[in-house]
């Protein structure tokens, strides 16, 4: 018994302490999976000494985490919901940070002929008309919300259709599924470029303005959650939208391609 | 241990109308008997007569359903007693650790244990086996260890429940010699057996049980020469009982 | 990443990549801490359940047996709600820390330790009761004796507990947050790499986890064998 107690104490003592300055940021899996944080956070820490701990979740879950007070800053890409978050008093103020874009990926032989589509909704309509397999996140994430908007614009209700698969999981897991079927899927470019297990998938449609994906950052409202680290959290936000932070974001490249484009207001 | 003239505080042990029932079935009834200090009492009887049960009641492992078990010092279960079972349960540790465990349970201070263990190992010829796992010993060795463990805490009375029934003749002889040695030192012995030869070799007094009743109790010589009951006569002549 | 996951795993270990070492170290510390705490609580609790009769005892036993099948995600969610800033224990700031993961894993393996200890001690007490009582032991004093004599079977249960703790991903993902360098464990890293499509790296990490579990079980088996030869 005593031996156990001692070993327990040793094990616990060996866990990392959390005394250093850090903030917790609730963000999205797609941002984390793209590798962006691995690039910019060390730069921020070198400059300020503040460690940023990123909890990567779906957009809906990230906003919920922040609303519960479990994060200091929320950094997601669902503009309407972010604005609602601020309006409901959970956040202080929303700042545009950057954008990336969504791309439609699908089997390289493009059975629905989306390559020739004049617009993103038209490409989605082509998939539906052909009844080609489509893998959806189905998890209420920012990407899923964007996808649902595109179906609406295409005038199609895909839910319940035999060709429409809701994976209910993250971007990577959904792409893994799409590669196996193979199926079309909507993904952010960042995840796609970093994604290794593409199988027969290729980008079949891209470039439409409506596919742009705006990221915003919000400080959690200390009036709701007094423990929020206002100074450190605001320092992170200020840095992200500063010239230096924007340059760090623009400087992140995968296979020579830039993934995110800083567009913070000057 | 060596002083033969020690005066017992817990003996004689008296049983008054002791009975025991399990699930309404009486297994032992109306046993009245006195165990005086310093005697070797052999409890004899066929299998199922209640011999083992009687020992457990005396030793306090079971509570009597009726009647009373009375120790001379008035305590319900005095410490100066020990029991050796037919198949002793050895802890999964070394011989030495088994002895140390018994001393610890008896409240012997850690510093006093080593000397007493060494003495016990020596007396019972276990010194060379001290570090062996107790469960790896032969049946005879385990029974010797059980006797050493019982002796270690200095009991005034030792109960033995068929201690040799699983042993070969050589091991049986060794165990019987040890029991005689205990007796010579003044320890009171209460032992069950269904082996008539063993009873004749060891008994000073005999208690004869059959079907849960004490039928005879008295000096061994008289019992073996002229048993008073038909059951005892049949048992002694080798007839099957029960 | 190399295509062959075995080569990849070997390469990762050979390089002693510091990020990987950190992940392995954290996983081990978290799971071993959880096992230690679960033993500290579960061994005496299991023994007490075996030896002490009280009203509602069967209910407690059935509950612990049933909790062995508790889905990790449910355990994680409950602890998340407890530790969240908006939850009753929010002021402890434990969410998204290794401690939260220790807690989650402890909750997951405690039922295993308790149930196994109880059934082991019950059986052993059946065998030892007369002898121990004859030697002057009480039920309470028998607890350490029985636990030590059942050490080989208990070790199996402890290993099962470690296995469940270290292999589990759902609960630690929720309460730990999979924060790089802070709460990223072997299993959450595997999930992350799978989501990145780095299947080779994910399998390599899985192989490393398997190797660790395998080594621990091997060592435990050797100890048990040695103990048996010694008469344990």
XYZ file of C-alpha atoms in Angstrom, chain A residues 25-30 32-33 54-58 61, chain C residues 177-179 192:
18
model
C -7.717 28.688 -27.503
C -10.717 26.784 -28.788
C -10.273 26.285 -32.484
C -11.265 23.946 -35.263
C -9.844 20.612 -36.255
C -9.302 21.829 -39.805
C -5.129 22.264 -36.321
C -4.897 19.559 -38.970
C -5.088 24.866 -28.744
C -8.068 22.605 -28.206
C -9.150 21.611 -31.691
C -12.841 20.824 -32.043
C -15.662 21.292 -34.508
C -18.150 22.475 -30.079
C -8.250 18.475 -25.457
C -5.339 16.861 -27.337
C -3.248 20.023 -26.852
C -4.975 13.282 -35.068
